[in-house]
PDB file of C-alpha atoms in Angstrom:
ATOM      1  CA  MET A  29      60.308  50.623  12.474  1.00 49.00           C
ATOM      2  CA  ASN A  30      61.468  48.293   9.599  1.00 53.00           C
ATOM      3  CA  THR A  31      59.912  48.129   6.221  1.00 54.00           C
ATOM      4  CA  LYS A  32      57.588  45.338   6.671  1.00 51.00           C
ATOM      5  CA  ALA A  33      56.231  46.842   9.909  1.00 55.00           C
ATOM      6  CA  LEU A  34      55.668  50.264   7.937  1.00 50.00           C
ATOM      7  CA  THR A  35      53.947  48.617   5.270  1.00 54.00           C
ATOM      8  CA  ASP A  36      51.608  46.578   7.420  1.00 57.00           C
ATOM      9  CA  THR A  37      50.660  49.897   9.127  1.00 58.00           C
ATOM     10  CA  VAL A  38      49.805  51.784   6.017  1.00 48.00           C
ATOM     11  CA  MET A  39      47.604  48.950   4.810  1.00 55.00           C
ATOM     12  CA  ASN A  40      45.640  48.522   7.914  1.00 56.00           C
ATOM     13  CA  ALA A  41      44.934  52.321   7.942  1.00 55.00           C
ATOM     14  CA  THR A  42      43.934  51.971   4.025  1.00 55.00           C
ATOM     15  CA  ARG A  43      41.592  49.055   5.115  1.00 53.00           C
ATOM     16  CA  ASP A  44      40.250  51.171   8.000  1.00 53.00           C
ATOM     17  CA  ARG A  45      39.323  53.981   5.897  1.00 53.00           C
ATOM     18  CA  ALA A  46      37.783  51.774   3.070  1.00 50.00           C
ATOM     19  CA  MET A  47      35.503  49.811   5.231  1.00 51.00           C
ATOM     20  CA  PRO A  48      32.232  51.327   6.848  1.00 53.00           C
ATOM     21  CA  ALA A  49      31.998  51.790  10.398  1.00 50.00           C
ATOM     22  CA  THR A  50      30.020  48.719  11.652  1.00 50.00           C
ATOM     23  CA  PRO A  51      28.880  48.195  15.133  1.00 53.00           C
ATOM     24  CA  THR A  52      31.480  46.637  17.568  1.00 50.00           C
ATOM     25  CA  ARG A  53      29.057  43.800  18.244  1.00 54.00           C
ATOM     26  CA  GLN A  54      26.233  42.490  16.187  1.00 56.00           C
ATOM     27  CA  ARG A  55      23.437  40.201  17.717  1.00 64.00           C
ATOM     28  CA  ARG A  56      23.349  37.049  15.987  1.00 69.00           C
ATOM     29  CA  VAL A  57      19.795  35.724  15.410  1.00 65.00           C
ATOM     30  CA  VAL A  58      19.719  31.786  16.116  1.00 65.00           C
ATOM     31  CA  ARG A  59      16.599  29.943  14.757  1.00 69.00           C
ATOM     32  CA  ARG A  60      15.304  26.785  15.729  1.00 72.00           C
ATOM     33  CA  LEU A  61      12.699  24.330  15.011  1.00 70.00           C
ATOM     34  CA  PRO A  62       9.388  25.404  16.347  1.00 71.00           C
ATOM     35  CA  VAL A  63       8.450  23.170  19.295  1.00 71.00           C
ATOM     36  CA  GLN A  64       4.966  22.731  20.354  1.00 73.00           C
ATOM     37  CA  LYS A  65       4.072  21.088  23.606  1.00 80.00           C
ATOM     38  CA  ASN A  66       1.848  18.308  23.095  1.00 82.00           C
ATOM     39  CA  TRP A  67      -1.643  18.087  24.506  1.00 83.00           C
ATOM     40  CA  PRO A  68      -2.526  15.558  26.953  1.00 85.00           C
ATOM     41  CA  PRO A  69      -4.741  12.684  25.598  1.00 84.00           C
ATOM     42  CA  ALA A  70      -7.827  14.093  27.714  1.00 87.00           C
ATOM     43  CA  VAL A  71      -7.714  17.274  26.057  1.00 87.00           C
ATOM     44  CA  ILE A  72      -7.242  15.861  22.530  1.00 90.00           C
ATOM     45  CA  ALA A  73     -10.418  13.529  23.294  1.00 88.00           C
ATOM     46  CA  ALA A  74     -12.193  16.366  24.800  1.00 92.00           C
ATOM     47  CA  ALA A  75     -11.477  18.323  21.357  1.00 92.00           C
ATOM     48  CA  GLN A  76     -12.676  15.713  19.248  1.00 90.00           C
ATOM     49  CA  PHE A  77     -15.953  14.924  21.100  1.00 92.00           C
ATOM     50  CA  GLY A  78     -16.630  18.796  21.090  1.00 94.00           C
ATOM     51  CA  ILE A  79     -16.300  18.846  17.138  1.00 95.00           C
ATOM     52  CA  PHE A  80     -18.243  15.888  16.981  1.00 92.00           C
ATOM     53  CA  VAL A  81     -21.226  17.406  19.276  1.00 93.00           C
ATOM     54  CA  ALA A  82     -20.815  20.597  17.447  1.00 95.00           C
ATOM     55  CA  LEU A  83     -21.493  19.005  14.077  1.00 94.00           C
ATOM     56  CA  LEU A  84     -24.490  17.161  15.375  1.00 92.00           C
ATOM     57  CA  ALA A  85     -26.053  20.417  16.757  1.00 94.00           C
ATOM     58  CA  LEU A  86     -25.445  22.359  13.434  1.00 95.00           C
ATOM     59  CA  TRP A  87     -27.108  19.305  11.460  1.00 92.00           C
ATOM     60  CA  GLU A  88     -30.020  19.379  13.929  1.00 92.00           C
ATOM     61  CA  VAL A  89     -30.599  23.169  13.713  1.00 93.00           C
ATOM     62  CA  ALA A  90     -30.254  23.196   9.961  1.00 93.00           C
ATOM     63  CA  ALA A  91     -32.920  20.557   9.822  1.00 90.00           C
ATOM     64  CA  ASP A  92     -35.026  22.100  12.024  1.00 90.00           C
ATOM     65  CA  LEU A  93     -34.843  25.332  10.186  1.00 89.00           C
ATOM     66  CA  LYS A  94     -35.371  23.668   6.850  1.00 87.00           C
ATOM     67  CA  VAL A  95     -31.763  24.906   5.763  1.00 90.00           C
ATOM     68  CA  ILE A  96     -31.344  21.261   4.547  1.00 89.00           C
ATOM     69  CA  ASP A  97     -34.053  19.058   3.441  1.00 88.00           C
ATOM     70  CA  PRO A  98     -34.764  16.597   6.578  1.00 86.00           C
ATOM     71  CA  PHE A  99     -36.562  14.200   4.107  1.00 87.00           C
ATOM     72  CA  PHE A 100     -33.152  13.544   2.334  1.00 87.00           C
ATOM     73  CA  TRP A 101     -30.776  14.241   5.093  1.00 89.00           C
ATOM     74  CA  SER A 102     -32.716  13.352   8.190  1.00 89.00           C
ATOM     75  CA  GLN A 103     -31.452  14.939  11.385  1.00 89.00           C
ATOM     76  CA  PRO A 104     -29.775  13.521  14.751  1.00 91.00           C
ATOM     77  CA  SER A 105     -32.719  13.294  17.040  1.00 91.00           C
ATOM     78  CA  THR A 106     -34.517  11.044  14.177  1.00 91.00           C
ATOM     79  CA  ILE A 107     -31.503   8.912  13.673  1.00 91.00           C
ATOM     80  CA  TRP A 108     -30.993   8.322  17.223  1.00 92.00           C
ATOM     81  CA  SER A 109     -34.635   7.105  17.797  1.00 91.00           C
ATOM     82  CA  THR A 110     -34.087   4.704  14.448  1.00 91.00           C
ATOM     83  CA  LEU A 111     -30.934   3.520  16.200  1.00 91.00           C
ATOM     84  CA  VAL A 112     -32.788   2.407  19.422  1.00 91.00           C
ATOM     85  CA  VAL A 113     -35.444   0.750  17.420  1.00 90.00           C
ATOM     86  CA  PHE A 114     -32.559  -1.016  15.150  1.00 89.00           C
ATOM     87  CA  PHE A 115     -30.969  -2.515  18.351  1.00 89.00           C
ATOM     88  CA  THR A 116     -34.002  -3.292  20.270  1.00 88.00           C
ATOM     89  CA  GLU A 117     -36.567  -4.582  17.659  1.00 84.00           C
ATOM     90  CA  GLY A 118     -34.471  -5.144  14.454  1.00 75.00           C
ATOM     91  CA  ASN A 119     -31.935  -7.668  13.213  1.00 83.00           C
ATOM     92  CA  ALA A 120     -28.877  -5.648  14.302  1.00 87.00           C
ATOM     93  CA  PHE A 121     -26.940  -8.209  15.705  1.00 90.00           C
ATOM     94  CA  THR A 122     -27.654 -10.758  13.245  1.00 90.00           C
ATOM     95  CA  ASP A 123     -26.544  -8.124  10.441  1.00 90.00           C
ATOM     96  CA  ILE A 124     -23.274  -7.060  12.193  1.00 91.00           C
ATOM     97  CA  VAL A 125     -21.900 -10.452  12.774  1.00 92.00           C
ATOM     98  CA  TYR A 126     -22.893 -11.398   9.150  1.00 92.00           C
ATOM     99  CA  THR A 127     -20.701  -8.567   7.804  1.00 92.00           C
ATOM    100  CA  PHE A 128     -18.108  -9.083  10.264  1.00 92.00           C
ATOM    101  CA  GLU A 129     -17.709 -12.943   9.666  1.00 92.00           C
ATOM    102  CA  SER A 130     -17.712 -12.497   5.844  1.00 93.00           C
ATOM    103  CA  THR A 131     -15.113  -9.571   5.869  1.00 93.00           C
ATOM    104  CA  LEU A 132     -12.824 -11.715   8.346  1.00 93.00           C
ATOM    105  CA  ILE A 133     -13.010 -14.671   6.375  1.00 94.00           C
ATOM    106  CA  GLY A 134     -12.286 -12.946   3.094  1.00 93.00           C
ATOM    107  CA  PHE A 135      -9.618 -11.024   4.784  1.00 93.00           C
ATOM    108  CA  VAL A 136      -7.727 -13.900   6.176  1.00 93.00           C
ATOM    109  CA  LEU A 137      -7.983 -15.907   3.335  1.00 94.00           C
ATOM    110  CA  GLY A 138      -7.124 -13.289   0.627  1.00 93.00           C
ATOM    111  CA  THR A 139      -4.250 -12.037   2.407  1.00 93.00           C
ATOM    112  CA  VAL A 140      -2.785 -15.694   3.225  1.00 93.00           C
ATOM    113  CA  ALA A 141      -3.374 -16.908  -0.463  1.00 93.00           C
ATOM    114  CA  GLY A 142      -1.909 -13.895  -2.020  1.00 92.00           C
ATOM    115  CA  ALA A 143       1.049 -13.868   0.282  1.00 92.00           C
ATOM    116  CA  LEU A 144       1.721 -17.484  -0.469  1.00 92.00           C
ATOM    117  CA  LEU A 145       0.955 -16.954  -4.192  1.00 91.00           C
ATOM    118  CA  GLY A 146       3.479 -13.744  -4.439  1.00 90.00           C
ATOM    119  CA  MET A 147       6.360 -15.644  -2.418  1.00 91.00           C
ATOM    120  CA  SER A 148       6.001 -18.743  -4.669  1.00 90.00           C
ATOM    121  CA  PHE A 149       7.428 -16.715  -7.642  1.00 90.00           C
ATOM    122  CA  TRP A 150      10.657 -16.740  -5.997  1.00 89.00           C
ATOM    123  CA  TRP A 151      11.252 -20.433  -6.588  1.00 89.00           C
ATOM    124  CA  SER A 152      11.236 -19.960 -10.564  1.00 86.00           C
ATOM    125  CA  PRO A 153      11.631 -16.519 -12.506  1.00 85.00           C
ATOM    126  CA  ASN A 154      10.080 -18.380 -15.607  1.00 87.00           C
ATOM    127  CA  TYR A 155       7.150 -19.221 -13.402  1.00 87.00           C
ATOM    128  CA  ALA A 156       7.048 -15.855 -12.380  1.00 85.00           C
ATOM    129  CA  ARG A 157       7.101 -14.402 -15.778  1.00 86.00           C
ATOM    130  CA  VAL A 158       4.494 -16.644 -17.017  1.00 88.00           C
ATOM    131  CA  MET A 159       1.918 -15.809 -14.148  1.00 86.00           C
ATOM    132  CA  GLN A 160       2.696 -12.275 -13.851  1.00 83.00           C
ATOM    133  CA  PRO A 161       0.525 -11.036 -16.809  1.00 84.00           C
ATOM    134  CA  TYR A 162      -2.506 -12.971 -15.364  1.00 85.00           C
ATOM    135  CA  VAL A 163      -1.944 -11.579 -12.153  1.00 83.00           C
ATOM    136  CA  VAL A 164      -1.817  -7.919 -13.710  1.00 81.00           C
ATOM    137  CA  CYS A 165      -4.893  -8.598 -15.754  1.00 83.00           C
ATOM    138  CA  LEU A 166      -6.743  -9.575 -12.488  1.00 80.00           C
ATOM    139  CA  GLU A 167      -5.738  -6.507 -11.018  1.00 78.00           C
ATOM    140  CA  SER A 168      -7.108  -4.316 -13.828  1.00 81.00           C
ATOM    141  CA  ILE A 169     -10.468  -6.066 -13.938  1.00 81.00           C
ATOM    142  CA  PRO A 170     -12.890  -4.246 -11.900  1.00 79.00           C
ATOM    143  CA  LYS A 171     -13.765  -7.181  -9.400  1.00 74.00           C
ATOM    144  CA  LEU A 172     -16.966  -5.372  -8.523  1.00 76.00           C
ATOM    145  CA  ALA A 173     -18.264  -5.560 -12.035  1.00 81.00           C
ATOM    146  CA  LEU A 174     -18.302  -9.247 -11.237  1.00 82.00           C
ATOM    147  CA  ALA A 175     -20.108  -9.269  -8.134  1.00 84.00           C
ATOM    148  CA  PRO A 176     -23.395 -10.472  -9.754  1.00 85.00           C
ATOM    149  CA  LEU A 177     -21.529 -13.111 -11.491  1.00 87.00           C
ATOM    150  CA  ILE A 178     -19.954 -14.350  -8.258  1.00 87.00           C
ATOM    151  CA  VAL A 179     -23.208 -14.176  -6.616  1.00 86.00           C
ATOM    152  CA  LEU A 180     -24.947 -16.450  -9.054  1.00 86.00           C
ATOM    153  CA  VAL A 181     -22.070 -19.059  -8.824  1.00 87.00           C
ATOM    154  CA  PHE A 182     -21.778 -18.915  -5.183  1.00 88.00           C
ATOM    155  CA  GLY A 183     -25.185 -18.277  -3.915  1.00 84.00           C
ATOM    156  CA  MET A 184     -26.767 -15.756  -1.821  1.00 84.00           C
ATOM    157  CA  GLY A 185     -25.141 -17.023   1.444  1.00 86.00           C
ATOM    158  CA  ILE A 186     -21.977 -15.948   2.920  1.00 89.00           C
ATOM    159  CA  GLY A 187     -19.610 -17.666   0.319  1.00 89.00           C
ATOM    160  CA  SER A 188     -20.340 -15.253  -2.492  1.00 89.00           C
ATOM    161  CA  LYS A 189     -19.568 -12.334  -0.083  1.00 91.00           C
ATOM    162  CA  VAL A 190     -16.413 -14.284   0.916  1.00 92.00           C
ATOM    163  CA  ALA A 191     -15.344 -14.827  -2.433  1.00 92.00           C
ATOM    164  CA  ILE A 192     -15.670 -10.953  -3.490  1.00 91.00           C
ATOM    165  CA  ALA A 193     -13.620  -9.938  -0.688  1.00 92.00           C
ATOM    166  CA  ILE A 194     -11.070 -12.506  -1.358  1.00 92.00           C
ATOM    167  CA  ALA A 195     -11.070 -11.126  -5.029  1.00 89.00           C
ATOM    168  CA  LEU A 196     -10.536  -7.613  -3.695  1.00 90.00           C
ATOM    169  CA  THR A 197      -7.614  -8.469  -1.279  1.00 91.00           C
ATOM    170  CA  ILE A 198      -5.448 -11.590  -2.867  1.00 91.00           C
ATOM    171  CA  VAL A 199      -4.241  -9.609  -6.020  1.00 88.00           C
ATOM    172  CA  VAL A 200      -3.040  -6.725  -3.629  1.00 89.00           C
ATOM    173  CA  SER A 201      -1.426  -9.590  -1.241  1.00 91.00           C
ATOM    174  CA  THR A 202       0.353 -11.139  -4.349  1.00 91.00           C
ATOM    175  CA  LEU A 203       1.850  -8.143  -5.929  1.00 89.00           C
ATOM    176  CA  THR A 204       3.088  -6.806  -2.452  1.00 90.00           C
ATOM    177  CA  ALA A 205       4.609 -10.213  -1.699  1.00 90.00           C
ATOM    178  CA  TYR A 206       6.077 -10.521  -5.032  1.00 89.00           C
ATOM    179  CA  ALA A 207       7.593  -6.939  -4.425  1.00 88.00           C
ATOM    180  CA  GLY A 208       9.252  -8.237  -1.295  1.00 88.00           C
ATOM    181  CA  VAL A 209      10.641 -11.647  -3.066  1.00 89.00           C
ATOM    182  CA  ARG A 210      12.246  -9.121  -5.831  1.00 87.00           C
ATOM    183  CA  ALA A 211      13.767  -6.932  -2.628  1.00 86.00           C
ATOM    184  CA  VAL A 212      15.578  -9.784  -1.521  1.00 85.00           C
ATOM    185  CA  ASP A 213      19.317  -9.280  -1.077  1.00 84.00           C
ATOM    186  CA  LYS A 214      20.969 -11.392  -3.810  1.00 85.00           C
ATOM    187  CA  ASP A 215      24.402 -11.297  -1.787  1.00 86.00           C
ATOM    188  CA  GLN A 216      22.589 -12.843   1.279  1.00 85.00           C
ATOM    189  CA  GLU A 217      21.272 -15.593  -1.100  1.00 85.00           C
ATOM    190  CA  ARG A 218      24.718 -16.467  -2.282  1.00 86.00           C
ATOM    191  CA  LEU A 219      26.019 -16.312   1.034  1.00 86.00           C
ATOM    192  CA  PHE A 220      23.304 -18.881   2.499  1.00 85.00           C
ATOM    193  CA  TYR A 221      24.195 -21.154  -0.628  1.00 85.00           C
ATOM    194  CA  SER A 222      27.946 -20.964   0.196  1.00 86.00           C
ATOM    195  CA  ILE A 223      27.498 -22.243   3.627  1.00 86.00           C
ATOM    196  CA  GLY A 224      25.456 -25.303   2.147  1.00 83.00           C
ATOM    197  CA  ALA A 225      21.758 -24.174   2.819  1.00 81.00           C
ATOM    198  CA  SER A 226      19.162 -25.819   0.535  1.00 84.00           C
ATOM    199  CA  ARG A 227      16.637 -24.041  -1.327  1.00 86.00           C
ATOM    200  CA  TRP A 228      14.049 -24.576   1.312  1.00 89.00           C
ATOM    201  CA  GLN A 229      16.075 -23.397   3.943  1.00 87.00           C
ATOM    202  CA  VAL A 230      16.894 -20.050   1.877  1.00 86.00           C
ATOM    203  CA  PHE A 231      13.390 -19.794   1.284  1.00 88.00           C
ATOM    204  CA  SER A 232      12.253 -20.335   5.036  1.00 86.00           C
ATOM    205  CA  LYS A 233      15.252 -18.613   6.459  1.00 87.00           C
ATOM    206  CA  LEU A 234      15.621 -15.472   4.182  1.00 88.00           C
ATOM    207  CA  VAL A 235      12.672 -15.092   1.691  1.00 88.00           C
ATOM    208  CA  VAL A 236       9.893 -15.734   4.086  1.00 87.00           C
ATOM    209  CA  PRO A 237      11.338 -13.034   7.043  1.00 86.00           C
ATOM    210  CA  SER A 238      12.515 -10.531   4.128  1.00 87.00           C
ATOM    211  CA  CYS A 239       8.392 -10.454   2.732  1.00 89.00           C
ATOM    212  CA  VAL A 240       6.850 -10.305   6.042  1.00 86.00           C
ATOM    213  CA  PRO A 241       7.326  -6.718   6.467  1.00 86.00           C
ATOM    214  CA  TRP A 242       5.896  -6.217   2.997  1.00 88.00           C
ATOM    215  CA  ILE A 243       2.835  -8.258   3.985  1.00 88.00           C
ATOM    216  CA  ILE A 244       2.305  -6.679   7.361  1.00 86.00           C
ATOM    217  CA  SER A 245       2.265  -3.263   5.212  1.00 85.00           C
ATOM    218  CA  ILE A 246      -0.942  -3.999   3.593  1.00 88.00           C
ATOM    219  CA  LEU A 247      -2.978  -5.503   6.512  1.00 88.00           C
ATOM    220  CA  ARG A 248      -4.723  -2.111   7.013  1.00 86.00           C
ATOM    221  CA  VAL A 249      -5.608  -1.814   3.235  1.00 89.00           C
ATOM    222  CA  ASN A 250      -6.841  -5.423   2.932  1.00 90.00           C
ATOM    223  CA  ILE A 251      -9.234  -5.077   5.797  1.00 90.00           C
ATOM    224  CA  GLY A 252     -10.780  -2.191   3.992  1.00 89.00           C
ATOM    225  CA  LEU A 253     -10.904  -3.960   0.883  1.00 90.00           C
ATOM    226  CA  ALA A 254     -12.469  -7.315   2.335  1.00 92.00           C
ATOM    227  CA  LEU A 255     -15.215  -4.961   4.134  1.00 92.00           C
ATOM    228  CA  THR A 256     -15.878  -3.525   0.586  1.00 90.00           C
ATOM    229  CA  GLY A 257     -16.371  -6.663  -1.126  1.00 90.00           C
ATOM    230  CA  SER A 258     -18.605  -8.024   1.555  1.00 91.00           C
ATOM    231  CA  ILE A 259     -20.767  -4.862   1.488  1.00 91.00           C
ATOM    232  CA  VAL A 260     -21.070  -4.924  -2.406  1.00 89.00           C
ATOM    233  CA  GLY A 261     -21.899  -8.717  -2.233  1.00 89.00           C
ATOM    234  CA  GLU A 262     -24.849  -7.851   0.158  1.00 90.00           C
ATOM    235  CA  PHE A 263     -25.836  -5.036  -2.136  1.00 88.00           C
ATOM    236  CA  VAL A 264     -26.099  -7.418  -4.994  1.00 87.00           C
ATOM    237  CA  ALA A 265     -28.141 -10.072  -3.154  1.00 82.00           C
ATOM    238  CA  SER A 266     -28.186 -11.306   0.427  1.00 83.00           C
ATOM    239  CA  GLU A 267     -30.359 -12.139   3.269  1.00 84.00           C
ATOM    240  CA  HIS A 268     -28.652 -10.377   5.929  1.00 87.00           C
ATOM    241  CA  GLY A 269     -25.658  -8.032   6.401  1.00 88.00           C
ATOM    242  CA  LEU A 270     -25.305  -4.233   6.964  1.00 90.00           C
ATOM    243  CA  GLY A 271     -25.047  -3.703   3.283  1.00 89.00           C
ATOM    244  CA  ARG A 272     -28.446  -5.482   2.700  1.00 90.00           C
ATOM    245  CA  THR A 273     -29.867  -2.963   5.412  1.00 90.00           C
ATOM    246  CA  ILE A 274     -28.678   0.050   3.498  1.00 91.00           C
ATOM    247  CA  LEU A 275     -29.879  -1.340   0.275  1.00 89.00           C
ATOM    248  CA  TYR A 276     -33.348  -1.814   1.697  1.00 89.00           C
ATOM    249  CA  ALA A 277     -33.650   1.304   3.392  1.00 89.00           C
ATOM    250  CA  GLY A 278     -32.481   3.340   0.573  1.00 87.00           C
ATOM    251  CA  SER A 279     -35.091   1.639  -1.745  1.00 87.00           C
ATOM    252  CA  THR A 280     -37.777   2.460   0.859  1.00 87.00           C
ATOM    253  CA  TYR A 281     -36.521   6.079   1.597  1.00 87.00           C
ATOM    254  CA  GLU A 282     -35.947   5.315   5.045  1.00 89.00           C
ATOM    255  CA  ILE A 283     -32.967   7.788   5.222  1.00 90.00           C
ATOM    256  CA  SER A 284     -32.661   7.636   9.150  1.00 91.00           C
ATOM    257  CA  LEU A 285     -32.249   4.051   8.734  1.00 91.00           C
ATOM    258  CA  VAL A 286     -29.438   4.604   6.127  1.00 92.00           C
ATOM    259  CA  TRP A 287     -27.734   6.833   8.490  1.00 93.00           C
ATOM    260  CA  VAL A 288     -27.885   4.385  11.329  1.00 92.00           C
ATOM    261  CA  ALA A 289     -26.505   1.530   8.954  1.00 91.00           C
ATOM    262  CA  VAL A 290     -23.832   3.659   7.876  1.00 92.00           C
ATOM    263  CA  LEU A 291     -22.811   4.760  11.323  1.00 92.00           C
ATOM    264  CA  VAL A 292     -22.712   1.014  12.511  1.00 91.00           C
ATOM    265  CA  LEU A 293     -20.671  -0.009   9.758  1.00 90.00           C
ATOM    266  CA  ALA A 294     -18.464   2.886  10.403  1.00 89.00           C
ATOM    267  CA  THR A 295     -18.193   1.717  13.880  1.00 90.00           C
ATOM    268  CA  LEU A 296     -17.359  -1.862  12.584  1.00 89.00           C
ATOM    269  CA  SER A 297     -14.708  -0.829  10.364  1.00 89.00           C
ATOM    270  CA  MET A 298     -13.075   1.163  12.980  1.00 89.00           C
ATOM    271  CA  VAL A 299     -13.057  -1.867  15.433  1.00 89.00           C
ATOM    272  CA  MET A 300     -11.476  -4.069  12.780  1.00 88.00           C
ATOM    273  CA  TYR A 301      -8.849  -1.322  12.194  1.00 87.00           C
ATOM    274  CA  VAL A 302      -7.921  -1.221  15.501  1.00 88.00           C
ATOM    275  CA  ILE A 303      -7.612  -4.974  15.552  1.00 88.00           C
ATOM    276  CA  VAL A 304      -5.710  -4.963  12.673  1.00 87.00           C
ATOM    277  CA  GLY A 305      -3.210  -2.464  14.033  1.00 84.00           C
ATOM    278  CA  TRP A 306      -2.565  -4.495  17.047  1.00 87.00           C
ATOM    279  CA  ILE A 307      -1.973  -7.341  14.958  1.00 84.00           C
ATOM    280  CA  GLU A 308       0.263  -5.450  12.926  1.00 81.00           C
ATOM    281  CA  LYS A 309       2.205  -4.331  15.963  1.00 82.00           C
ATOM    282  CA  VAL A 310       2.643  -7.687  17.419  1.00 82.00           C
ATOM    283  CA  LEU A 311       3.831  -9.143  14.019  1.00 77.00           C
ATOM    284  CA  ARG A 312       6.400  -6.367  13.645  1.00 77.00           C
ATOM    285  CA  LYS A 313       7.734  -6.830  17.200  1.00 74.00           C
ATOM    286  CA  GLY A 314       8.124 -10.628  16.052  1.00 65.00           C
ATOM    287  CA  VAL A 315       9.945  -9.740  12.888  1.00 63.00           C
ATOM    288  CA  ASP A 316      12.338  -7.202  14.815  1.00 62.00           C
ATOM    289  CA  ARG A 317      13.473 -10.078  17.198  1.00 63.00           C
TER     290      ARG A 317
END
């Protein structure tokens, strides 16, 4: 045995004595992300409906047992009776159409006007710097506090409700579109100009498509703001609308009618939210193409 082999043998023996005995084979624990099987849509819908029914039953029992005051909280059975009367003998469809119309008009006009104003800042940085403080000031002003003034100027008709809805949506749209303008890639702008594109071509072919995803992202926010503006306008002064119904029912202590109007308003808002969500998907598909 040569010297190197002898040295290796001694070192291996020393290492074996120094190291504690370990199992010849250890089981390695492999951790993975927890995977949960998705429930079928029917099961999800059944669970949601079950929770809703359970809450209604709890509310009804609590009102019957006087756990809660039925005068202030009403109860589902009374609300249902009032709902039937509201749709058969009241002005339910007139109020719903009135609120829906003012919300939709204010949403479209406010979103479009705000988007155009925000994208117009691209044409001149000086113009943008001049207008930006006014936009920020308008954003900081509580528009709902101006509702009585707007109603006095535009009257008790649908015009005042549309104006309030526009006031709530136009600033958000402007700031969002302006953020999209500032996010436009400067290198792409230089590339467009280098191949001979005009300013209008750069704006229409680069700036507008770049801002569209930003504008799409605020559609669901704006529909809620527009609905809020319409309801506030109806609170101040109105001849029709769900907001007027809620105000009237609250002033006469018809709590069940208040709940009916709130329920119908919630259903209307969900329908509009779904419609806007569908529009958003369509627009996103167009942008992706």
